[in-house]
Amino acid sequence: MLDFLLYGMFALETARDLSVNKIALLELFRTPLAINAGILGAFLVPFVPQTRVRDALTCLSVICLIVFAGMIFTILVILACCLVFALSRLLAQWAHRRGEKTLPLVMAWLLVNALYAPVFFVILPPFRGQMSWGEVALFWGPAFLVFKSIHYIHGACKGHIAPHEPRAFRHYILYMIHFASFRFGPFQKFRQFDDEVETCKQRLNWENRLRGLFRIGLGVAKYLIIFHWINRKFFYPQGYYGPFAEGLFENASTADPGHLWLMLYLFMFRLILFISALSDGVIGMNMLMGIRVPENSNWPIISRDILEFWRRWHVQAMAFFRDEVFFPVGGLRNRIRGYFCVFAYSGFWHFPSVAAVILFPLIQVVTFEGTIAWIQFWKRHERANDQWHVMRSKLYLHRTYLSQALGILIVFHIMALSVLLLHDHKYGGTTILPRMFGF
């Protein structure tokens, strides 16, 4: 009982020791679902006056955090949120006195990420080392709390958010811990979310409920593909458990290259399907409460070039990187530096390793610049209608199904290999990548 209060339902002995069809309950619990306990808000909101919806959803979120993640985690999250709120007030005052916001914004980045970095080195005792650092950070909420924290402080420093208003904390805390969107996002701007909560009961109708249920059903269907086809048929029989399949990287040095390529394709397909399923679930759950959440995945698997991939993949996270990283460090005036900073921070957000923070952004920058140069090269020849353009047309490589298929294959392989640098937390791809190519 004490473990349950301190660490939540995942710490129960039954979760660690019992199994269903030879799959441990802990593993089943760790597999991300398209819905979570936040859906209880759909049953709560219709019976609560609009003026009390915010308080009701906040209480529900706190209870869900305690039940699923435990008292210790919940207290740490709320303390971190309180600290970020206090920082937003102090830094907003400082920016106002200075008449210039650059230094306060830099301080916000340093302080918030200083709070985030230690999370990667937390292993909760009851899990006996089965839960990795990256899983604690990415799959238990802190990752998206960082986005929200930086966005809120920046909004306060720029004067777009007023943290000194009497009820500011009441609005802020629900934005940070709203359970339906807590663990996996997607990122949503504060003003947008706040306005949605303020008027949510106006959108409680059967049309929106049916839309919400449809999106949840779509997410559940994708989850069943992940669990019943990919995980149970390919990952679990090999001993590859957890969202990052650490066993795959541990055994890579002795594995057959063909097996590693197959698992890479399945890992990437599972990741794309996972983000899409979660987005469907979160959008559906919130829609049942009358809260609209922006789309976060737009079929990235059919992207024909790397620029299109990042417009389709993790759409809201990329919007955050664009507004809070790319433009502040130079934007289009210094495109290469902007791209590098975006992907370096994205790598740090996933896991602070050399592979994630240096190699991953370097690969992305080279791919981005190469793609831009390639597109510009062919546009020049298309305008000139010269022999290069004629030759490309004769080879069916100009706006044909063949050219699009080649583009999709190239982008998929580039991103699949890049993903290894982010999710191989221990080796950074140094064992699996050489082995895949026969070394």
Tab-separated table of C-alpha atoms in Angstrom:
chain	number	residue	atom	x	y	z
A	1	MET	CA	0.000	0.000	0.000
A	2	LEU	CA	2.849	2.377	0.824
A	3	ASP	CA	4.506	1.690	-2.553
A	4	PHE	CA	1.187	2.392	-4.274
A	5	LEU	CA	0.850	5.771	-2.524
A	6	LEU	CA	4.451	6.719	-3.235
A	7	TYR	CA	4.891	5.401	-6.782
A	8	GLY	CA	1.411	4.690	-8.165
A	9	MET	CA	-0.263	1.588	-9.575
A	10	PHE	CA	2.791	0.603	-11.628
A	11	ALA	CA	4.653	-0.136	-8.401
A	12	LEU	CA	2.190	-2.792	-7.264
A	13	GLU	CA	3.587	-6.306	-6.916
A	14	THR	CA	0.880	-7.604	-9.238
A	15	ALA	CA	2.070	-5.268	-12.009
A	16	ARG	CA	5.603	-6.660	-11.741
A	17	ASP	CA	4.954	-10.328	-11.055
A	18	LEU	CA	1.729	-11.273	-12.869
A	19	SER	CA	1.400	-11.766	-16.612
A	20	VAL	CA	-1.261	-12.139	-19.296
A	21	ASN	CA	-0.423	-14.577	-22.099
A	22	LYS	CA	3.182	-14.585	-20.834
A	23	ILE	CA	3.392	-10.782	-21.081
A	24	ALA	CA	4.051	-9.029	-17.750
A	25	LEU	CA	1.362	-6.626	-16.572
A	26	LEU	CA	4.061	-3.973	-16.145
A	27	GLU	CA	4.847	-4.256	-19.858
A	28	LEU	CA	1.146	-4.008	-20.745
A	29	PHE	CA	0.792	-0.936	-18.556
A	30	ARG	CA	3.869	0.651	-20.128
A	31	THR	CA	2.563	0.178	-23.670
A	32	PRO	CA	1.101	3.590	-24.572
A	33	LEU	CA	-2.655	3.489	-25.029
A	34	ALA	CA	-4.775	5.663	-27.294
A	35	ILE	CA	-6.806	6.725	-24.247
A	36	ASN	CA	-6.027	7.308	-20.574
A	37	ALA	CA	-7.855	8.137	-17.363
A	38	GLY	CA	-8.203	11.724	-18.583
A	39	ILE	CA	-11.273	10.536	-20.487
A	40	LEU	CA	-13.114	10.661	-17.155
A	41	GLY	CA	-13.307	14.399	-17.750
A	42	ALA	CA	-15.863	13.673	-20.482
A	43	PHE	CA	-18.213	12.332	-17.801
A	44	LEU	CA	-17.408	15.171	-15.394
A	45	VAL	CA	-17.694	18.279	-17.573
A	46	PRO	CA	-21.424	17.939	-18.499
A	47	PHE	CA	-22.427	17.982	-14.809
A	48	VAL	CA	-20.247	20.908	-13.734
A	49	PRO	CA	-21.079	24.612	-14.293
A	50	GLN	CA	-18.812	26.313	-16.838
A	51	THR	CA	-17.297	28.438	-14.068
A	52	ARG	CA	-16.181	25.287	-12.221
A	53	VAL	CA	-14.969	23.197	-15.168
A	54	ARG	CA	-11.376	24.357	-14.741
A	55	ASP	CA	-11.292	23.417	-11.047
A	56	ALA	CA	-12.967	20.050	-11.704
A	57	LEU	CA	-10.478	19.097	-14.444
A	58	THR	CA	-7.560	20.208	-12.265
A	59	CYS	CA	-8.708	18.026	-9.354
A	60	LEU	CA	-9.251	15.084	-11.714
A	61	SER	CA	-5.743	15.525	-13.153
A	62	VAL	CA	-4.128	15.561	-9.709
A	63	ILE	CA	-6.014	12.405	-8.678
A	64	CYS	CA	-5.008	10.623	-11.909
A	65	LEU	CA	-1.367	11.599	-11.407
A	66	ILE	CA	-1.370	10.227	-7.868
A	67	VAL	CA	-3.078	6.957	-8.866
A	68	PHE	CA	-0.936	6.239	-11.913
A	69	ALA	CA	2.410	7.843	-11.075
A	70	GLY	CA	2.310	8.104	-7.283
A	71	MET	CA	2.548	10.784	-4.634
A	72	ILE	CA	6.270	11.471	-5.058
A	73	PHE	CA	6.046	12.083	-8.802
A	74	THR	CA	2.891	14.197	-8.415
A	75	ILE	CA	4.433	16.389	-5.715
A	76	LEU	CA	7.588	16.888	-7.792
A	77	VAL	CA	5.539	17.828	-10.868
A	78	ILE	CA	3.411	20.328	-8.954
A	79	LEU	CA	6.488	21.834	-7.240
A	80	ALA	CA	8.181	22.197	-10.636
A	81	CYS	CA	5.045	23.871	-12.016
A	82	CYS	CA	4.963	26.274	-9.056
A	83	LEU	CA	8.623	27.130	-9.583
A	84	VAL	CA	8.057	27.789	-13.297
A	85	PHE	CA	5.061	30.007	-12.474
A	86	ALA	CA	7.151	32.024	-9.988
A	87	LEU	CA	9.898	32.321	-12.619
A	88	SER	CA	7.396	33.590	-15.169
A	89	ARG	CA	6.378	36.393	-12.816
A	90	LEU	CA	9.943	37.342	-11.896
A	91	LEU	CA	11.288	37.216	-15.443
A	92	ALA	CA	8.269	39.111	-16.809
A	93	GLN	CA	8.931	41.902	-14.290
A	94	TRP	CA	12.625	41.889	-15.184
A	95	ALA	CA	11.868	42.078	-18.928
A	96	HIS	CA	9.453	44.963	-18.310
A	97	ARG	CA	12.014	46.909	-16.244
A	98	ARG	CA	14.770	46.351	-18.815
A	99	GLY	CA	12.522	47.195	-21.724
A	100	GLU	CA	14.219	44.281	-23.490
A	101	LYS	CA	13.394	40.575	-23.254
A	102	THR	CA	16.415	38.737	-24.681
A	103	LEU	CA	18.309	38.109	-21.438
A	104	PRO	CA	15.192	37.049	-19.465
A	105	LEU	CA	14.318	34.622	-22.256
A	106	VAL	CA	17.821	33.122	-22.184
A	107	MET	CA	17.553	32.749	-18.408
A	108	ALA	CA	14.208	30.993	-18.850
A	109	TRP	CA	15.774	28.476	-21.242
A	110	LEU	CA	18.674	27.746	-18.920
A	111	LEU	CA	16.597	27.417	-15.760
A	112	VAL	CA	13.795	25.277	-17.222
A	113	ASN	CA	16.194	22.887	-18.930
A	114	ALA	CA	18.306	22.701	-15.777
A	115	LEU	CA	15.165	21.345	-14.097
A	116	TYR	CA	14.552	18.913	-16.976
A	117	ALA	CA	18.026	17.426	-17.432
A	118	PRO	CA	18.160	15.501	-14.094
A	119	VAL	CA	14.946	13.642	-15.006
A	120	PHE	CA	16.934	11.555	-17.505
A	121	PHE	CA	18.937	10.070	-14.654
A	122	VAL	CA	15.980	8.990	-12.533
A	123	ILE	CA	15.225	5.305	-12.112
A	124	LEU	CA	12.217	4.796	-9.858
A	125	PRO	CA	13.136	2.138	-7.224
A	126	PRO	CA	10.042	-0.086	-7.461
A	127	PHE	CA	10.667	-0.846	-11.128
A	128	ARG	CA	13.928	-2.717	-10.396
A	129	GLY	CA	15.725	-0.933	-13.205
A	130	GLN	CA	13.161	-1.977	-15.824
A	131	MET	CA	12.179	1.587	-16.641
A	132	SER	CA	14.899	3.469	-18.561
A	133	TRP	CA	15.925	7.086	-18.105
A	134	GLY	CA	14.498	8.117	-21.442
A	135	GLU	CA	11.189	6.450	-20.664
A	136	VAL	CA	10.803	8.400	-17.435
A	137	ALA	CA	11.503	11.656	-19.274
A	138	LEU	CA	9.576	11.141	-22.504
A	139	PHE	CA	6.713	8.886	-21.417
A	140	TRP	CA	5.758	10.332	-18.045
A	141	GLY	CA	5.072	13.962	-18.863
A	142	PRO	CA	8.264	15.968	-18.114
A	143	ALA	CA	9.133	16.332	-21.826
A	144	PHE	CA	5.956	18.213	-22.697
A	145	LEU	CA	6.058	20.111	-19.397
A	146	VAL	CA	9.311	21.648	-20.667
A	147	PHE	CA	7.645	22.898	-23.853
A	148	LYS	CA	4.746	24.344	-21.891
A	149	SER	CA	7.040	25.937	-19.303
A	150	ILE	CA	9.248	27.680	-21.869
A	151	HIS	CA	6.227	28.799	-23.890
A	152	TYR	CA	4.468	30.195	-20.795
A	153	ILE	CA	7.528	32.108	-19.556
A	154	HIS	CA	8.242	33.478	-23.019
A	155	GLY	CA	4.627	34.586	-23.364
A	156	ALA	CA	4.848	36.334	-19.995
A	157	CYS	CA	8.115	38.102	-20.920
A	158	LYS	CA	6.659	39.241	-24.241
A	159	GLY	CA	3.471	40.499	-22.596
A	160	HIS	CA	1.193	37.943	-24.298
A	161	ILE	CA	0.385	36.201	-20.990
A	162	ALA	CA	-0.400	37.964	-17.707
A	163	PRO	CA	0.892	35.805	-14.796
A	164	HIS	CA	0.168	38.592	-12.283
A	165	GLU	CA	-3.600	38.498	-12.751
A	166	PRO	CA	-5.540	37.296	-9.651
A	167	ARG	CA	-6.602	33.932	-11.139
A	168	ALA	CA	-3.535	33.366	-13.313
A	169	PHE	CA	-2.258	30.336	-11.383
A	170	ARG	CA	-5.652	28.629	-11.584
A	171	HIS	CA	-5.552	28.911	-15.378
A	172	TYR	CA	-1.881	28.011	-15.579
A	173	ILE	CA	-1.885	24.823	-13.485
A	174	LEU	CA	-4.594	23.112	-15.563
A	175	TYR	CA	-2.647	23.975	-18.725
A	176	MET	CA	0.379	22.223	-17.256
A	177	ILE	CA	-1.192	19.056	-15.798
A	178	HIS	CA	-4.399	18.452	-17.808
A	179	PHE	CA	-4.210	14.660	-17.657
A	180	ALA	CA	-5.741	13.835	-21.041
A	181	SER	CA	-2.775	15.626	-22.684
A	182	PHE	CA	-0.188	15.336	-19.905
A	183	ARG	CA	1.962	12.376	-20.863
A	184	PHE	CA	2.224	12.633	-24.632
A	185	GLY	CA	0.977	16.062	-25.638
A	186	PRO	CA	0.544	17.331	-28.237
A	187	PHE	CA	1.925	20.728	-27.370
A	188	GLN	CA	-0.742	23.435	-27.410
A	189	LYS	CA	-0.302	27.161	-26.855
A	190	PHE	CA	-1.540	28.495	-23.529
A	191	ARG	CA	-3.980	31.093	-24.880
A	192	GLN	CA	-5.544	28.589	-27.247
A	193	PHE	CA	-5.999	25.937	-24.549
A	194	ASP	CA	-7.257	28.486	-22.005
A	195	ASP	CA	-9.895	29.823	-24.399
A	196	GLU	CA	-11.016	26.282	-25.207
A	197	VAL	CA	-11.523	25.433	-21.518
A	198	GLU	CA	-13.289	28.744	-20.889
A	199	THR	CA	-15.980	27.950	-23.478
A	200	CYS	CA	-15.878	24.138	-23.621
A	201	LYS	CA	-19.502	23.520	-22.605
A	202	GLN	CA	-20.673	25.439	-25.686
A	203	ARG	CA	-19.270	22.625	-27.811
A	204	LEU	CA	-20.833	19.738	-25.873
A	205	ASN	CA	-23.158	18.317	-28.518
A	206	TRP	CA	-23.743	14.929	-30.091
A	207	GLU	CA	-21.902	15.828	-33.274
A	208	ASN	CA	-18.690	16.558	-31.355
A	209	ARG	CA	-19.188	13.511	-29.151
A	210	LEU	CA	-19.452	11.261	-32.213
A	211	ARG	CA	-16.357	12.892	-33.720
A	212	GLY	CA	-14.508	12.353	-30.470
A	213	LEU	CA	-15.543	8.708	-30.261
A	214	PHE	CA	-14.520	8.171	-33.883
A	215	ARG	CA	-11.029	9.594	-33.238
A	216	ILE	CA	-10.657	7.457	-30.126
A	217	GLY	CA	-11.745	4.378	-32.107
A	218	LEU	CA	-9.221	5.228	-34.812
A	219	GLY	CA	-6.476	5.545	-32.197
A	220	VAL	CA	-7.448	2.253	-30.553
A	221	ALA	CA	-7.356	0.497	-33.939
A	222	LYS	CA	-3.828	1.789	-34.560
A	223	TYR	CA	-2.806	0.743	-31.054
A	224	LEU	CA	-4.112	-2.783	-31.691
A	225	ILE	CA	-1.899	-2.964	-34.783
A	226	ILE	CA	1.080	-1.870	-32.673
A	227	PHE	CA	0.392	-4.317	-29.856
A	228	HIS	CA	-1.094	-7.387	-31.506
A	229	TRP	CA	0.860	-7.385	-34.750
A	230	ILE	CA	4.168	-5.573	-34.208
A	231	ASN	CA	4.898	-6.054	-30.498
A	232	ARG	CA	3.505	-9.546	-29.930
A	233	LYS	CA	4.711	-11.055	-33.203
A	234	PHE	CA	8.115	-9.417	-33.555
A	235	PHE	CA	9.335	-7.545	-30.471
A	236	TYR	CA	8.233	-9.612	-27.473
A	237	PRO	CA	9.406	-13.014	-28.826
A	238	GLN	CA	12.896	-11.513	-29.181
A	239	GLY	CA	12.827	-10.073	-25.648
A	240	TYR	CA	12.548	-6.476	-26.881
A	241	TYR	CA	10.388	-4.844	-24.228
A	242	GLY	CA	9.546	-1.252	-23.354
A	243	PRO	CA	8.793	1.642	-25.710
A	244	PHE	CA	12.474	1.950	-26.702
A	245	ALA	CA	13.137	-1.802	-27.124
A	246	GLU	CA	16.459	-1.571	-25.255
A	247	GLY	CA	17.121	-5.280	-25.855
A	248	LEU	CA	17.385	-4.635	-29.592
A	249	PHE	CA	20.363	-2.329	-29.061
A	250	GLU	CA	21.897	-4.484	-26.329
A	251	ASN	CA	22.073	-7.532	-28.635
A	252	ALA	CA	22.889	-5.680	-31.861
A	253	SER	CA	26.594	-6.622	-31.992
A	254	THR	CA	25.774	-10.343	-32.396
A	255	ALA	CA	22.519	-10.088	-34.363
A	256	ASP	CA	22.076	-10.905	-38.033
A	257	PRO	CA	22.078	-7.749	-40.247
A	258	GLY	CA	18.861	-8.842	-41.961
A	259	HIS	CA	17.143	-9.155	-38.592
A	260	LEU	CA	18.326	-5.666	-37.602
A	261	TRP	CA	16.995	-4.123	-40.825
A	262	LEU	CA	13.628	-5.800	-40.302
A	263	MET	CA	13.452	-4.556	-36.713
A	264	LEU	CA	14.479	-1.047	-37.823
A	265	TYR	CA	11.608	-0.904	-40.318
A	266	LEU	CA	9.157	-2.179	-37.697
A	267	PHE	CA	10.549	0.192	-35.049
A	268	MET	CA	10.076	3.197	-37.356
A	269	PHE	CA	6.635	2.091	-38.499
A	270	ARG	CA	5.637	1.503	-34.871
A	271	LEU	CA	6.892	4.974	-33.912
A	272	ILE	CA	4.937	6.715	-36.680
A	273	LEU	CA	1.797	4.741	-35.852
A	274	PHE	CA	2.310	5.392	-32.137
A	275	ILE	CA	2.379	9.200	-32.521
A	276	SER	CA	-0.648	9.075	-34.822
A	277	ALA	CA	-2.626	6.817	-32.451
A	278	LEU	CA	-1.864	8.987	-29.434
A	279	SER	CA	-2.856	12.127	-31.337
A	280	ASP	CA	-6.158	10.534	-32.310
A	281	GLY	CA	-6.811	9.501	-28.715
A	282	VAL	CA	-5.940	12.859	-27.157
A	283	ILE	CA	-7.941	14.799	-29.756
A	284	GLY	CA	-10.913	12.476	-29.237
A	285	MET	CA	-10.817	12.588	-25.424
A	286	ASN	CA	-10.615	16.374	-25.370
A	287	MET	CA	-13.355	16.692	-27.983
A	288	LEU	CA	-15.669	14.764	-25.644
A	289	MET	CA	-15.010	17.549	-23.117
A	290	GLY	CA	-15.603	20.299	-25.676
A	291	ILE	CA	-11.888	21.131	-25.852
A	292	ARG	CA	-10.356	21.308	-29.338
A	293	VAL	CA	-6.752	20.133	-29.661
A	294	PRO	CA	-4.722	20.818	-32.829
A	295	GLU	CA	-3.731	17.988	-35.158
A	296	ASN	CA	-0.281	16.544	-34.524
A	297	SER	CA	0.327	13.952	-37.249
A	298	ASN	CA	-0.389	14.146	-40.962
A	299	TRP	CA	0.790	10.900	-42.573
A	300	PRO	CA	4.561	11.559	-42.387
A	301	ILE	CA	5.196	8.116	-43.880
A	302	ILE	CA	4.184	9.422	-47.343
A	303	SER	CA	6.592	12.397	-47.248
A	304	ARG	CA	8.487	12.791	-50.523
A	305	ASP	CA	11.299	14.945	-49.126
A	306	ILE	CA	12.738	15.721	-45.706
A	307	LEU	CA	11.162	19.191	-45.572
A	308	GLU	CA	7.720	17.668	-46.086
A	309	PHE	CA	8.434	15.014	-43.439
A	310	TRP	CA	9.022	17.614	-40.747
A	311	ARG	CA	5.885	19.492	-41.791
A	312	ARG	CA	3.867	16.300	-41.286
A	313	TRP	CA	5.630	14.750	-38.250
A	314	HIS	CA	4.980	15.943	-34.671
A	315	VAL	CA	3.324	19.044	-36.126
A	316	GLN	CA	2.798	20.887	-32.840
A	317	ALA	CA	6.269	20.109	-31.490
A	318	MET	CA	7.721	21.502	-34.715
A	319	ALA	CA	5.566	24.612	-34.280
A	320	PHE	CA	7.136	25.035	-30.834
A	321	PHE	CA	10.667	24.585	-32.247
A	322	ARG	CA	9.920	27.071	-35.023
A	323	ASP	CA	8.621	29.802	-32.698
A	324	GLU	CA	10.840	29.227	-29.674
A	325	VAL	CA	14.120	28.032	-31.257
A	326	PHE	CA	14.420	28.598	-35.015
A	327	PHE	CA	13.349	32.234	-35.241
A	328	PRO	CA	15.036	33.423	-31.993
A	329	VAL	CA	18.469	32.095	-33.100
A	330	GLY	CA	18.341	33.722	-36.519
A	331	GLY	CA	15.566	32.147	-38.548
A	332	LEU	CA	15.891	32.336	-42.316
A	333	ARG	CA	18.713	34.890	-42.014
A	334	ASN	CA	20.933	32.159	-40.589
A	335	ARG	CA	19.177	29.024	-41.731
A	336	ILE	CA	21.922	26.499	-41.012
A	337	ARG	CA	22.394	27.689	-37.432
A	338	GLY	CA	18.616	27.667	-36.947
A	339	TYR	CA	18.248	24.112	-38.228
A	340	PHE	CA	21.152	22.880	-36.127
A	341	CYS	CA	19.783	24.460	-32.934
A	342	VAL	CA	16.301	23.057	-33.581
A	343	PHE	CA	17.511	19.489	-34.009
A	344	ALA	CA	20.159	19.740	-31.289
A	345	TYR	CA	17.474	20.764	-28.834
A	346	SER	CA	15.144	18.089	-30.218
A	347	GLY	CA	17.923	15.565	-29.586
A	348	PHE	CA	18.436	16.830	-26.037
A	349	TRP	CA	14.671	16.671	-25.466
A	350	HIS	CA	14.751	12.967	-26.417
A	351	PHE	CA	17.953	12.072	-24.579
A	352	PRO	CA	21.092	14.150	-23.774
A	353	SER	CA	23.740	12.071	-25.560
A	354	VAL	CA	26.452	12.990	-28.069
A	355	ALA	CA	24.641	11.068	-30.804
A	356	ALA	CA	21.347	12.852	-30.141
A	357	VAL	CA	22.705	16.367	-29.584
A	358	ILE	CA	25.475	16.479	-32.226
A	359	LEU	CA	25.234	13.655	-34.795
A	360	PHE	CA	21.456	13.762	-35.221
A	361	PRO	CA	21.311	17.534	-35.915
A	362	LEU	CA	24.318	17.333	-38.244
A	363	ILE	CA	22.582	14.649	-40.331
A	364	GLN	CA	19.379	16.691	-40.427
A	365	VAL	CA	21.167	19.913	-41.424
A	366	VAL	CA	23.062	18.162	-44.239
A	367	THR	CA	19.839	16.508	-45.426
A	368	PHE	CA	17.891	19.781	-45.255
A	369	GLU	CA	20.505	21.758	-47.156
A	370	GLY	CA	20.977	18.971	-49.694
A	371	THR	CA	17.223	18.791	-50.290
A	372	ILE	CA	16.922	22.554	-50.721
A	373	ALA	CA	19.863	22.601	-53.154
A	374	TRP	CA	18.377	19.640	-55.086
A	375	ILE	CA	14.961	21.318	-55.406
A	376	GLN	CA	16.506	24.622	-56.505
A	377	PHE	CA	18.734	22.817	-59.042
A	378	TRP	CA	15.783	21.185	-60.779
A	379	LYS	CA	13.651	24.347	-60.612
A	380	ARG	CA	16.368	26.246	-62.525
A	381	HIS	CA	16.498	23.585	-65.219
A	382	GLU	CA	12.712	23.371	-65.386
A	383	ARG	CA	12.487	27.119	-66.001
A	384	ALA	CA	15.198	26.853	-68.667
A	385	ASN	CA	13.531	23.740	-70.143
A	386	ASP	CA	17.011	22.433	-70.995
A	387	GLN	CA	18.352	18.925	-71.574
A	388	TRP	CA	18.485	18.124	-67.839
A	389	HIS	CA	14.768	18.758	-67.523
A	390	VAL	CA	14.010	16.816	-70.709
A	391	MET	CA	16.119	13.861	-69.538
A	392	ARG	CA	14.367	13.779	-66.158
A	393	SER	CA	10.983	13.736	-67.884
A	394	LYS	CA	12.036	10.896	-70.176
A	395	LEU	CA	13.156	8.851	-67.162
A	396	TYR	CA	9.737	9.398	-65.511
A	397	LEU	CA	11.388	11.210	-62.609
A	398	HIS	CA	9.408	14.443	-62.887
A	399	ARG	CA	6.111	14.528	-60.962
A	400	THR	CA	5.383	10.857	-61.534
A	401	TYR	CA	4.418	8.020	-59.220
A	402	LEU	CA	7.929	6.622	-59.642
A	403	SER	CA	9.629	9.842	-58.506
A	404	GLN	CA	7.262	10.135	-55.543
A	405	ALA	CA	7.867	6.506	-54.515
A	406	LEU	CA	11.639	7.001	-54.680
A	407	GLY	CA	11.335	10.137	-52.558
A	408	ILE	CA	9.235	8.317	-49.951
A	409	LEU	CA	11.729	5.429	-49.752
A	410	ILE	CA	14.733	7.747	-49.380
A	411	VAL	CA	13.091	9.884	-46.686
A	412	PHE	CA	11.893	6.829	-44.745
A	413	HIS	CA	15.393	5.311	-44.667
A	414	ILE	CA	17.087	8.584	-43.693
A	415	MET	CA	14.665	9.099	-40.813
A	416	ALA	CA	14.737	5.454	-39.703
A	417	LEU	CA	18.532	5.486	-39.442
A	418	SER	CA	18.459	8.903	-37.723
A	419	VAL	CA	15.944	7.648	-35.159
A	420	LEU	CA	18.495	5.092	-33.964
A	421	LEU	CA	20.714	7.969	-32.800
A	422	LEU	CA	17.861	9.305	-30.654
A	423	HIS	CA	16.506	6.090	-29.168
A	424	ASP	CA	19.669	4.041	-28.648
A	425	HIS	CA	20.270	5.722	-25.308
A	426	LYS	CA	23.203	3.578	-24.217
A	427	TYR	CA	25.296	3.203	-27.369
A	428	GLY	CA	24.081	6.054	-29.569
A	429	GLY	CA	23.850	3.769	-32.608
A	430	THR	CA	27.549	2.844	-32.481
A	431	THR	CA	26.874	-0.908	-32.267
A	432	ILE	CA	23.700	-1.365	-34.302
A	433	LEU	CA	24.557	0.822	-37.323
A	434	PRO	CA	27.889	-0.875	-38.229
A	435	ARG	CA	26.323	-4.297	-37.721
A	436	MET	CA	23.412	-3.447	-40.030
A	437	PHE	CA	25.943	-2.854	-42.817
A	438	GLY	CA	27.840	-6.071	-42.094
A	439	PHE	CA	30.714	-4.720	-39.952
